[in-house]
Amino acid sequence: MKSTKAYAAQSANTDLAPFTIDRRDPKPHDVQIEILYCGVCHSDLHFARNEWGMTVYPIVPGHEIVGRVTAVGGHVKKFKVGDLAGIGCLVDSCRECENCKEGLEQYCLEGAVFSYNGNERDGSGNTYGGYSKSILAHEDFVLHISDKLPLDAVAPLLCAGITTYSPLRYWKVGKGTKVGILGLGGLGHMGVKLAVAMGAEVTMLSHTPSKEKDAKRLGAHQFVLTSDEEQVKKVAGSFDFILDTVSAEHDYNFYLGLLRTNGVMVCVGAPPAPATLPAMNLIFGRKSFAGSLIGGLPETQEMLDFCAKHGIVSDIELISMDQINEAYERMLKGDVRYRFVIDMATL
Amino acid sequence: MKSTKAYAAQSANTDLAPFTIDRRDPKPHDVQIEILYCGVCHSDLHFARNEWGMTVYPIVPGHEIVGRVTAVGGHVKKFKVGDLAGIGCLVDSCRECENCKEGLEQYCLEGAVFSYNGNERDGSGNTYGGYSKSILAHEDFVLHISDKLPLDAVAPLLCAGITTYSPLRYWKVGKGTKVGILGLGGLGHMGVKLAVAMGAEVTMLSHTPSKEKDAKRLGAHQFVLTSDEEQVKKVAGSFDFILDTVSAEHDYNFYLGLLRTNGVMVCVGAPPAPATLPAMNLIFGRKSFAGSLIGGLPETQEMLDFCAKHGIVSDIELISMDQINEAYERMLKGDVRYRFVIDMATL
């Protein structure tokens, strides 16, 4: 066991603060990574504050992890010391169920092991995430990271990137697809970049006029201010696909009305209140309302390679570890364009 | 104009009763049909009683219409006098929008003209449905009916048949697909027959134990009593596709839990209250909740041909026209196996 510096919350009401965790010694298939950067996801805050009621304390958040390999177990074949490497939301799964076999480890039928607040399958306890100096995982759950992109801005691809990439791919977004991206935050800004790179015609849907400039800079072909009736009328019934990245309560029916026949709206954010949907809003137009959760390991690697090829990274603001609590407050106000990333050298 | 015997409701609170309507003389592309049988759909009752708040009185319901061609306009190419023919829920549409061009007239962007309570596109007023001696429509909205099947039992295919056939086809149900059919009524019993004929593994989901025998007789491979926890546990997470034919209020989340990863649940019934869906129930498992509305003309013909090939008709109870009000009451109690069909010779 190795003592490792980290930042943890000890209860729902306490700030994150320095904490020491024990990391296991590398097992034969483990890759050990010195964490260089870790992105800050809204889920980190939900878990730190137990807003989903399932937090086990102390909790060390962080699942947008990039760094450099410092040790590998004797059976590791895919990585060597010195390689750049990443870990996303998953560090293990059963590997034997039909979903795992298809590379959909996020939907593992026995329950995937999440990078933090997860239960190690060997019974050794809770997982600790990326707000720490190092981490290790079975090589099958470690990603190769290109050296062609700025490493700090790559970190958010491990959650925000794959969360938006996966549904765009699954629902075959590409040339000729009219895509609406709902919400311009950590997820939404990645959704715009990825959908544009896939060749889709991309419209940012937002109720914040000031986001128009940014949306266009990120590559969106069009911006629709959803509070402006005239603008909305022009795009009613026009989208093949809407990627809904909003975690705050909102009226899904309004956006379903923007879908054309056979259109699909996919939620990747989970508001506190359930959606209220008259079946008629789906029946007329054969529309689908769906959800999608991050992505499996093969697809996450595919996404990282896609981003390397297309020069896509997240827009980030680099912070030091001791700024994390302030960053959470700013995140709650939407005051970040578009992802905080912690420079782990500051821990 | 031709006076035509019919049955109409004059208000939301009055029974259906004899009424005389005027039908236009055949236009060059019109096919005129002597109605022999007309199925009784639950929508007929909703409209007769203005339960959806959009009924224009007097209303002549009926959109599961089969009969024999008695006259054709000079330009009609597809039908000749004496042919068997059918009319379903649609009698016209714009024919020029992208949906009409794709044969999805039910989703016509200008609004399809429904067989009753619809607005004729030439401004000539309201459409009257199949509870009458004759009807006529543009040949493009008239279907060919096989003489190999009992004509009375074919009638419900025009709505109940296509409503269930279309989503099964659109979501590619076939060999290897595990399908759950929710609700064993007019729609559900057709769903079972059609999904079985398509090669799927079909499970009837019902809270009525007495329906097991019938479900099996109709071809269902399995019956799950949804009030029995043990039975439900065995099929949790197992269906690729659930066809939800229930129009009464029910908990969609319960059934979403029966879907496997990537599963799709499609509503063809519209309960009075909206669905209440936590996004999480879709996100975990990449599930879709969708809707589907009848079918377009090409697909309706395809369905009729499919049924002729596979010997599929509806299970019906033949009634006389003057039994219609009683039939509505029995329909409300679910006391019909599984579709009333009016013998129009009795009008």
XYZ file of C-alpha atoms in Angstrom:
694
model
C 0.000 0.000 0.000
C 1.163 3.465 -0.815
C 0.132 6.650 0.947
C -1.122 9.118 -1.612
C -1.957 12.794 -1.239
C -5.520 13.635 -2.147
C -8.374 16.079 -1.584
C -11.499 14.707 0.025
C -14.857 15.719 1.439
C -15.526 14.184 4.856
C -19.252 14.949 4.888
C -21.939 16.592 2.794
C -21.404 19.875 4.608
C -17.651 20.174 4.694
C -15.374 21.652 2.076
C -12.939 19.484 0.235
C -9.609 19.453 2.085
C -6.259 17.681 2.004
C -6.458 14.005 2.930
C -4.210 11.008 2.611
C -5.459 7.834 1.000
C -3.888 4.427 0.534
C -3.491 3.129 -2.993
C -2.844 -0.572 -3.530
C 0.436 -1.838 -4.942
C 0.150 -2.605 -8.659
C -1.330 -6.020 -9.414
C -0.057 -7.949 -12.470
C -2.455 -6.170 -14.849
C -2.403 -2.764 -13.184
C -1.155 0.462 -14.669
C -0.099 3.092 -12.139
C -0.402 6.693 -13.204
C 0.994 9.893 -11.785
C -1.938 12.239 -12.204
C -0.947 15.477 -13.914
C -4.379 16.974 -14.521
C -7.908 16.196 -13.402
C -11.049 17.798 -14.800
C -13.860 18.975 -12.538
C -17.234 17.500 -13.454
C -20.560 18.601 -12.030
C -20.997 15.034 -10.758
C -17.992 15.612 -8.500
C -19.957 18.303 -6.714
C -23.130 16.175 -6.569
C -21.171 13.377 -4.924
C -19.096 15.578 -2.611
C -22.338 17.047 -1.266
C -24.268 13.774 -1.361
C -26.920 15.307 -3.574
C -27.760 11.911 -5.042
C -27.905 10.301 -1.592
C -25.355 7.590 -2.253
C -22.060 9.072 -1.180
C -19.721 7.093 1.059
C -17.395 9.383 2.991
C -14.609 10.276 2.796
C -14.962 10.871 -0.910
C -12.182 11.794 -3.336
C -13.909 12.967 -6.549
C -12.445 13.254 -10.019
C -12.941 11.096 -13.110
C -11.297 13.119 -15.860
C -7.804 11.926 -15.193
C -4.676 12.255 -17.317
C -1.058 11.673 -16.420
C 1.995 9.584 -17.012
C 2.551 5.894 -16.323
C 4.946 5.386 -13.405
C 4.696 1.607 -12.951
C 3.079 -1.381 -14.632
C 2.304 -4.892 -13.368
C 4.159 -7.855 -14.800
C 1.391 -8.860 -17.195
C 0.636 -5.428 -18.606
C 0.952 -5.348 -22.376
C -0.669 -2.133 -23.477
C 1.330 0.425 -21.493
C 4.904 1.060 -20.412
C 6.438 3.439 -17.908
C 6.539 6.955 -19.308
C 3.443 6.646 -21.511
C 0.736 9.259 -21.329
C -2.436 7.642 -20.018
C -5.941 8.485 -18.890
C -8.683 7.109 -16.677
C -12.296 8.144 -17.033
C -15.397 7.261 -15.067
C -14.757 3.513 -14.890
C -11.984 1.474 -13.303
C -13.495 -2.001 -13.481
C -16.513 -4.117 -14.459
C -17.421 -7.798 -14.553
C -16.016 -8.180 -18.110
C -18.220 -11.221 -18.640
C -21.757 -9.995 -19.130
C -23.104 -9.355 -22.608
C -22.634 -5.608 -22.234
C -19.021 -5.869 -21.089
C -18.295 -8.252 -23.934
C -19.645 -5.662 -26.347
C -17.469 -2.951 -24.851
C -20.364 -1.322 -23.048
C -18.751 -1.547 -19.623
C -20.700 1.505 -18.468
C -23.825 -0.663 -18.632
C -22.197 -3.700 -16.985
C -25.011 -5.911 -15.757
C -23.256 -6.483 -12.454
C -22.678 -2.761 -12.104
C -19.525 -1.091 -13.324
C -16.992 0.098 -10.733
C -16.862 3.857 -10.962
C -13.605 5.712 -10.462
C -14.795 7.220 -7.211
C -17.467 6.204 -4.745
C -17.351 2.802 -6.424
C -17.051 -0.599 -4.816
C -13.908 -2.521 -5.715
C -14.911 -5.934 -6.996
C -12.352 -7.655 -4.747
C -14.067 -6.264 -1.671
C -11.174 -3.996 -0.826
C -13.483 -1.035 -0.346
C -14.347 2.249 -1.927
C -12.646 3.749 -4.939
C -10.977 7.133 -4.749
C -10.877 9.405 -7.774
C -8.560 11.784 -9.492
C -8.213 14.616 -6.990
C -5.025 12.859 -5.927
C -1.388 12.409 -6.910
C -1.724 8.957 -8.389
C -4.182 6.262 -9.339
C -4.043 2.764 -10.753
C -6.352 0.465 -12.632
C -6.379 -2.691 -14.730
C -4.848 -1.898 -18.106
C -8.186 -2.594 -19.817
C -9.600 0.478 -18.087
C -6.711 2.777 -18.953
C -6.750 4.900 -22.108
C -3.949 5.948 -24.427
C -3.558 9.705 -24.665
C -2.060 11.466 -27.663
C 0.955 13.719 -27.093
C -0.275 15.998 -29.862
C -2.814 17.802 -27.728
C -2.400 20.031 -24.645
C -2.683 17.523 -21.832
C -4.615 19.710 -19.395
C -7.340 20.354 -21.964
C -7.552 16.663 -22.805
C -8.623 15.709 -19.276
C -12.314 16.679 -19.676
C -12.597 14.443 -22.722
C -12.619 11.489 -20.317
C -16.107 12.378 -19.114
C -17.546 15.440 -20.892
C -16.069 14.262 -24.179
C -17.248 10.665 -24.135
C -20.639 11.540 -22.634
C -21.432 13.641 -25.691
C -19.494 11.587 -28.259
C -21.237 8.312 -27.456
C -24.848 9.353 -28.187
C -23.784 11.302 -31.278
C -22.209 8.109 -32.590
C -24.920 5.716 -31.436
C -27.618 7.751 -33.170
C -25.422 8.114 -36.272
C -25.007 11.871 -36.314
C -22.952 12.980 -39.287
C -23.110 14.727 -42.630
C -26.668 15.767 -43.360
C -27.848 15.547 -39.751
C -29.390 18.632 -38.201
C -28.308 18.634 -34.588
C -29.425 20.861 -31.753
C -27.211 21.090 -28.692
C -29.116 22.128 -25.614
C -27.077 23.888 -22.955
C -23.641 25.426 -23.393
C -21.622 24.160 -20.450
C -18.974 21.519 -19.928
C -20.940 18.902 -21.840
C -22.605 21.209 -24.345
C -19.421 22.844 -25.565
C -17.936 19.402 -26.238
C -21.158 18.389 -27.969
C -20.830 21.337 -30.354
C -17.196 20.626 -31.194
C -17.742 16.900 -31.696
C -20.944 17.180 -33.728
C -19.319 19.787 -35.983
C -16.279 17.539 -36.478
C -18.630 14.681 -37.390
C -19.979 16.829 -40.210
C -23.401 17.662 -38.767
C -25.203 20.968 -39.095
C -25.101 22.200 -35.513
C -27.394 24.650 -33.753
C -26.820 25.804 -30.219
C -30.076 26.120 -28.275
C -29.694 28.443 -25.313
C -31.704 30.943 -23.317
C -28.595 33.066 -22.693
C -28.020 35.643 -25.466
C -24.421 36.192 -24.391
C -23.551 32.636 -25.349
C -24.121 33.228 -29.044
C -20.606 34.518 -29.672
C -19.024 31.570 -27.904
C -21.280 29.042 -29.604
C -20.195 30.347 -32.997
C -16.539 30.392 -31.946
C -16.880 26.732 -30.910
C -18.131 25.959 -34.391
C -21.925 26.025 -34.105
C -23.453 26.960 -37.455
C -26.473 28.564 -35.876
C -27.590 29.938 -32.523
C -31.219 29.941 -31.420
C -32.243 31.999 -28.439
C -34.941 29.788 -26.964
C -36.699 32.698 -25.263
C -37.280 34.375 -28.635
C -40.531 33.087 -30.150
C -39.640 34.133 -33.672
C -36.317 32.336 -33.609
C -37.932 29.240 -32.131
C -40.713 29.200 -34.731
C -38.099 29.079 -37.489
C -36.542 25.870 -36.162
C -39.703 24.110 -34.938
C -39.829 20.579 -36.302
C -36.381 20.857 -37.852
C -33.879 18.822 -35.830
C -33.026 15.182 -36.429
C -31.301 14.977 -33.100
C -31.152 17.069 -29.957
C -28.452 16.457 -27.400
C -29.806 17.678 -24.084
C -26.953 18.432 -21.706
C -28.989 20.384 -19.154
C -29.102 19.161 -15.563
C -31.432 21.893 -14.327
C -35.177 21.451 -14.569
C -36.554 22.309 -18.005
C -39.561 21.553 -20.195
C -38.669 18.642 -22.425
C -41.870 19.075 -24.423
C -40.714 22.435 -25.707
C -37.623 20.805 -27.207
C -39.499 17.745 -28.483
C -41.448 20.263 -30.544
C -38.223 21.262 -32.277
C -37.648 17.713 -33.524
C -38.707 16.702 -36.983
C -40.462 13.407 -37.739
C -38.384 10.459 -36.462
C -36.329 12.876 -34.368
C -34.489 11.763 -31.256
C -33.759 13.768 -28.142
C -31.128 12.315 -25.843
C -30.583 13.378 -22.251
C -27.125 13.161 -20.803
C -27.951 15.391 -17.848
C -30.341 14.315 -15.124
C -32.438 17.085 -13.615
C -33.753 16.557 -10.067
C -37.390 16.372 -11.197
C -38.676 13.746 -13.622
C -39.710 14.666 -17.141
C -43.440 15.090 -17.671
C -44.292 13.910 -21.157
C -47.684 13.460 -22.784
C -47.346 10.381 -25.003
C -48.962 12.395 -27.808
C -45.817 14.536 -28.052
C -43.931 11.420 -29.101
C -46.709 9.705 -31.063
C -47.176 12.619 -33.457
C -43.905 12.530 -35.345
C -42.645 9.128 -34.159
C -40.225 10.875 -31.823
C -37.900 9.295 -29.290
C -36.817 10.504 -25.895
C -33.711 8.677 -24.771
C -30.787 8.686 -22.393
C -27.123 7.880 -22.639
C -24.432 7.286 -20.034
C -20.753 8.136 -20.704
C -19.287 5.420 -22.955
C -17.482 2.096 -22.858
C -13.736 1.671 -22.988
C -13.376 0.947 -26.733
C -15.534 3.928 -27.595
C -13.675 6.179 -25.162
C -10.411 5.292 -26.892
C -12.084 5.885 -30.263
C -13.229 9.306 -29.045
C -9.729 10.214 -27.819
C -8.266 9.189 -31.165
C -10.985 11.142 -32.984
C -10.168 14.225 -30.912
C -6.437 13.833 -31.555
C -7.109 13.553 -35.284
C -9.406 16.590 -35.332
C -7.463 18.698 -32.812
C -10.355 18.764 -30.374
C -9.891 19.514 -26.692
C -12.003 21.116 -24.000
C -11.998 24.844 -23.289
C -10.639 24.943 -19.794
C -9.652 27.117 -16.889
C -6.688 25.680 -15.035
C -6.910 25.907 -11.248
C -4.780 24.844 -8.337
C -6.012 22.112 -5.998
C -6.755 24.561 -3.192
C -9.134 26.497 -5.466
C -11.501 23.544 -5.770
C -14.143 24.744 -3.305
C -14.271 28.141 -4.945
C -14.456 26.410 -8.328
C -17.508 24.448 -7.151
C -19.252 27.687 -6.202
C -18.435 29.224 -9.554
C -19.585 26.072 -11.339
C -22.957 26.376 -9.621
C -23.287 29.866 -11.078
C -22.260 28.664 -14.515
C -19.165 30.829 -14.192
C -16.708 28.676 -16.110
C -15.933 28.456 -19.801
C -16.222 25.536 -19.937
C -14.401 23.194 -17.615
C -12.176 23.608 -14.592
C -9.110 21.420 -14.654
C -6.919 20.945 -11.596
C -3.179 21.184 -12.053
C -2.111 18.307 -9.836
C 1.398 19.716 -9.453
C -0.269 22.118 -6.995
C -1.303 19.338 -4.606
C -74.012 14.737 -53.920
C -75.428 11.513 -52.701
C -77.441 10.976 -49.539
C -75.854 8.229 -47.499
C -77.135 6.415 -44.455
C -74.871 6.708 -41.440
C -74.711 6.617 -37.655
C -73.670 9.818 -35.927
C -73.296 11.408 -32.520
C -74.849 14.864 -32.353
C -73.156 15.891 -29.115
C -70.807 14.570 -26.462
C -73.736 13.388 -24.378
C -75.945 11.730 -26.927
C -75.830 8.183 -28.171
C -74.942 7.408 -31.719
C -78.085 7.288 -33.839
C -79.172 7.056 -37.479
C -78.257 10.106 -39.539
C -78.048 10.953 -43.184
C -74.913 12.467 -44.639
C -74.070 13.752 -48.087
C -71.144 12.189 -49.888
C -69.638 13.989 -52.864
C -69.870 12.562 -56.369
C -66.666 10.772 -57.352
C -63.942 13.111 -58.604
C -61.595 11.891 -61.386
C -59.236 10.160 -58.933
C -61.865 8.994 -56.441
C -62.719 5.443 -55.569
C -66.210 4.958 -54.177
C -66.699 2.034 -51.819
C -69.789 0.317 -50.525
C -68.842 -0.317 -46.914
C -69.387 -3.921 -45.877
C -67.676 -3.902 -42.486
C -66.281 -1.251 -40.178
C -64.183 -1.934 -37.097
C -64.811 -0.125 -33.828
C -61.702 1.593 -32.461
C -61.404 3.138 -29.021
C -60.677 6.460 -30.756
C -64.198 6.326 -32.172
C -65.523 6.522 -28.638
C -63.062 9.278 -27.649
C -64.236 11.349 -30.589
C -67.934 10.571 -30.247
C -67.786 11.801 -26.652
C -65.357 14.654 -27.367
C -62.882 13.294 -24.846
C -59.986 14.897 -26.695
C -61.816 18.210 -26.961
C -61.616 18.521 -30.721
C -64.803 16.931 -31.995
C -66.925 18.735 -34.564
C -70.548 17.541 -34.442
C -72.272 15.722 -35.952
C -69.570 13.087 -36.026
C -69.656 9.802 -37.937
C -66.817 7.675 -36.522
C -65.151 4.648 -38.085
C -61.741 4.269 -39.726
C -61.403 0.515 -40.144
C -63.309 0.316 -43.360
C -63.564 -2.514 -45.863
C -65.946 -3.024 -48.723
C -66.334 -3.248 -52.465
C -65.671 -0.641 -55.120
C -68.921 0.625 -56.650
C -67.607 3.454 -58.813
C -64.302 4.973 -59.876
C -63.430 8.363 -61.317
C -62.187 8.626 -64.882
C -58.513 8.843 -63.938
C -58.436 6.006 -61.438
C -55.850 3.399 -62.361
C -55.434 1.248 -59.289
C -59.010 0.064 -58.743
C -61.981 -1.082 -60.771
C -65.618 -1.620 -59.875
C -66.043 -4.858 -57.942
C -62.617 -4.840 -56.281
C -62.333 -5.320 -52.568
C -60.936 -2.155 -51.018
C -60.222 -0.564 -47.680
C -59.824 2.838 -46.107
C -58.022 3.397 -42.845
C -57.445 6.487 -40.745
C -56.408 8.766 -43.599
C -58.268 10.014 -46.645
C -55.929 12.752 -47.819
C -52.746 14.709 -47.143
C -50.717 17.406 -48.882
C -48.678 14.799 -50.846
C -45.886 17.337 -51.291
C -44.097 17.634 -47.971
C -41.035 15.515 -47.240
C -43.075 13.144 -45.086
C -45.776 12.591 -47.709
C -43.092 12.016 -50.330
C -41.624 9.326 -48.117
C -44.995 7.650 -47.693
C -45.409 8.918 -44.151
C -48.722 10.623 -44.837
C -49.734 10.172 -41.207
C -47.068 12.728 -40.320
C -47.960 15.109 -43.181
C -46.460 18.470 -42.278
C -49.623 20.269 -43.316
C -51.692 17.845 -41.272
C -53.160 14.694 -42.755
C -56.903 14.577 -43.362
C -58.317 11.920 -41.078
C -61.189 9.733 -42.186
C -63.542 11.330 -39.710
C -63.533 14.655 -37.922
C -60.984 15.728 -40.518
C -60.974 18.868 -42.626
C -61.247 18.267 -46.351
C -58.409 20.079 -48.076
C -60.751 21.631 -50.652
C -62.648 23.394 -47.894
C -65.758 21.297 -48.390
C -66.034 20.606 -44.696
C -65.713 17.788 -42.247
C -65.005 14.188 -43.109
C -67.398 11.428 -42.107
C -66.119 7.963 -41.280
C -67.058 4.389 -41.803
C -70.235 4.032 -39.749
C -72.046 4.574 -43.028
C -73.107 2.790 -46.197
C -70.440 4.203 -48.447
C -67.341 6.348 -48.565
C -64.977 7.640 -51.188
C -61.407 8.852 -51.333
C -58.590 9.554 -53.763
C -57.245 6.237 -55.023
C -53.894 6.935 -53.339
C -55.626 6.603 -49.991
C -57.465 3.402 -50.798
C -55.965 0.002 -50.018
C -56.187 -3.297 -51.844
C -57.728 -6.062 -49.750
C -57.009 -9.725 -50.303
C -59.950 -12.021 -50.983
C -58.156 -14.805 -49.114
C -59.083 -13.572 -45.643
C -62.479 -13.212 -43.937
C -63.414 -9.651 -44.798
C -65.040 -8.731 -41.489
C -61.916 -9.714 -39.557
C -59.700 -7.779 -41.951
C -61.370 -4.457 -41.093
C -59.445 -3.854 -37.818
C -56.152 -4.252 -39.647
C -56.749 -0.786 -41.072
C -56.096 0.828 -37.696
C -55.220 -1.725 -34.999
C -53.116 -3.670 -37.475
C -51.082 -0.838 -38.925
C -50.705 0.931 -35.572
C -48.847 -2.080 -34.211
C -47.185 -3.178 -37.455
C -45.528 0.157 -38.137
C -43.448 0.457 -34.922
C -42.525 -3.239 -35.062
C -41.122 -2.641 -38.538
C -39.555 0.758 -37.846
C -37.628 -0.600 -34.865
C -36.655 -3.703 -36.843
C -38.350 -6.342 -34.738
C -37.676 -9.817 -36.113
C -35.840 -13.024 -35.505
C -33.803 -12.753 -32.329
C -35.738 -9.809 -30.922
C -37.299 -10.191 -27.511
C -40.560 -8.312 -27.618
C -42.936 -7.478 -24.816
C -46.500 -6.548 -25.715
C -48.148 -4.478 -23.052
C -51.913 -4.750 -22.895
C -54.075 -7.394 -24.528
C -56.827 -5.481 -26.271
C -57.606 -4.492 -29.826
C -54.081 -3.234 -30.439
C -52.235 -5.669 -28.199
C -53.720 -8.804 -29.722
C -52.649 -7.606 -33.174
C -49.212 -6.767 -31.780
C -48.812 -10.352 -30.580
C -49.874 -11.886 -33.885
C -47.721 -9.570 -35.980
C -44.580 -9.767 -33.832
C -44.847 -13.571 -33.774
C -45.227 -13.644 -37.563
C -42.126 -11.440 -37.852
C -40.174 -14.095 -35.998
C -39.717 -12.345 -32.669
C -39.839 -13.987 -29.260
C -43.021 -12.510 -27.860
C -44.077 -12.057 -24.252
C -47.469 -10.761 -23.247
C -47.277 -8.410 -20.268
C -50.584 -8.165 -18.480
C -51.984 -7.696 -14.994
C -54.962 -9.923 -15.807
C -54.260 -13.616 -15.084
C -57.211 -14.722 -17.191
C -55.553 -13.371 -20.308
C -52.739 -15.914 -20.218
C -54.680 -18.559 -22.086
C -55.682 -16.162 -24.822
C -52.208 -14.696 -25.116
C -50.799 -18.160 -25.724
C -53.558 -18.975 -28.182
C -52.701 -15.814 -30.104
C -49.140 -17.034 -30.356
C -47.329 -15.374 -27.446
C -44.384 -17.535 -26.370
C -44.575 -16.331 -22.800
C -47.004 -14.623 -20.447
C -45.855 -12.466 -17.556
C -48.323 -11.462 -14.906
C -47.071 -8.002 -14.052
C -48.546 -8.085 -10.553
C -46.400 -11.116 -9.682
C -43.011 -9.937 -8.419
C -41.304 -13.248 -9.052
C -42.441 -13.391 -12.663
C -41.422 -9.779 -13.186
C -37.985 -10.305 -11.662
C -37.295 -13.035 -14.194
C -37.838 -10.729 -17.164
C -36.338 -7.529 -15.721
C -33.840 -6.059 -18.179
C -34.674 -8.618 -20.837
C -36.718 -7.006 -23.615
C -35.275 -5.362 -26.689
C -38.585 -3.783 -27.469
C -41.826 -3.172 -25.635
C -44.932 -2.204 -27.535
C -47.143 -0.321 -25.117
C -50.753 -0.418 -26.287
C -52.317 0.771 -23.026
C -54.434 3.925 -23.041
C -55.181 3.886 -19.324
C -52.796 5.519 -16.882
C -49.842 3.288 -15.965
C -46.309 3.588 -14.659
C -43.976 3.672 -17.620
C -40.941 3.387 -15.351
C -41.949 -0.098 -14.299
C -41.862 -1.233 -17.911
C -38.682 0.683 -18.751
C -37.102 -1.494 -16.076
C -37.974 -4.557 -18.146
C -35.947 -3.275 -21.101
C -32.407 -4.434 -21.639
C -29.581 -2.078 -22.592
C -30.450 -0.162 -25.783
C -34.074 -1.209 -25.347
C -36.926 0.788 -26.840
C -40.431 1.189 -25.486
C -42.976 2.562 -27.929
C -46.369 3.963 -26.970
C -49.215 3.664 -29.383
C -51.836 4.441 -26.753
C -52.137 7.861 -25.185
C -53.235 7.878 -21.541
C -54.946 11.019 -20.261
C -52.075 11.875 -17.880
C -48.540 12.540 -19.093
C -45.725 10.089 -18.398
C -43.495 10.967 -15.466
C -39.975 9.831 -16.266
C -36.766 10.430 -14.352
C -34.061 10.871 -17.023
C -31.933 8.387 -15.049
C -34.308 5.588 -16.041
C -33.311 6.182 -19.648
C -29.664 7.131 -19.084
C -28.804 3.888 -17.312
C -29.138 1.415 -20.148
C -29.351 3.883 -23.051
C -33.065 3.304 -23.270
C -35.567 5.028 -25.524
C -39.144 5.988 -24.894
C -40.913 6.667 -28.162
C -44.251 7.029 -29.871
C -45.727 5.916 -33.144
C -48.873 6.896 -35.018
C -50.715 4.449 -37.316
C -48.750 4.175 -40.580
C -48.476 5.656 -44.043
C -50.242 4.328 -47.108
C -47.378 2.255 -48.564
C -46.756 0.633 -45.195
C -50.460 -0.019 -44.650
C -50.592 -1.864 -47.967
C -47.428 -3.745 -46.991
C -49.084 -4.739 -43.706
C -52.241 -5.937 -45.474
C -50.142 -8.014 -47.854
C -48.103 -9.363 -44.934
C -51.321 -10.373 -43.156
C -52.698 -12.039 -46.284
C -49.450 -13.969 -46.668
C -49.404 -15.060 -43.024
C -53.139 -15.574 -42.641
C -53.428 -12.894 -39.976
C -56.706 -11.200 -39.124
C -58.184 -9.652 -36.023
C -60.199 -11.603 -33.473
C -63.585 -9.988 -33.743
C -67.123 -9.915 -32.496
C -69.499 -8.951 -35.259
C -72.290 -6.581 -34.220
C -75.164 -4.862 -35.927
C -75.144 -1.097 -36.335
C -77.777 -0.577 -33.671
C -75.588 -2.338 -31.100
C -72.898 0.321 -31.316
C -73.776 2.200 -28.112
C -73.837 -1.006 -26.139
C -70.545 -1.984 -27.767
C -68.980 1.277 -26.555
C -70.031 0.479 -22.995
C -68.608 -3.019 -23.249
C -65.405 -1.653 -24.784
C -64.971 0.607 -21.765
C -65.117 -2.472 -19.554
C -62.635 -4.311 -21.757
C -65.418 -6.750 -22.564
C -64.480 -7.563 -26.137
C -62.113 -10.136 -27.572
C -60.708 -8.212 -29.258
C -62.442 -5.925 -31.686
C -66.041 -5.124 -32.473
C -66.793 -4.982 -36.155
C -70.042 -3.581 -37.494
C -71.832 -5.514 -40.189
C -72.907 -2.655 -42.406
C -75.636 -4.725 -44.011
C -77.518 -4.026 -40.758
C -77.593 -0.269 -41.338
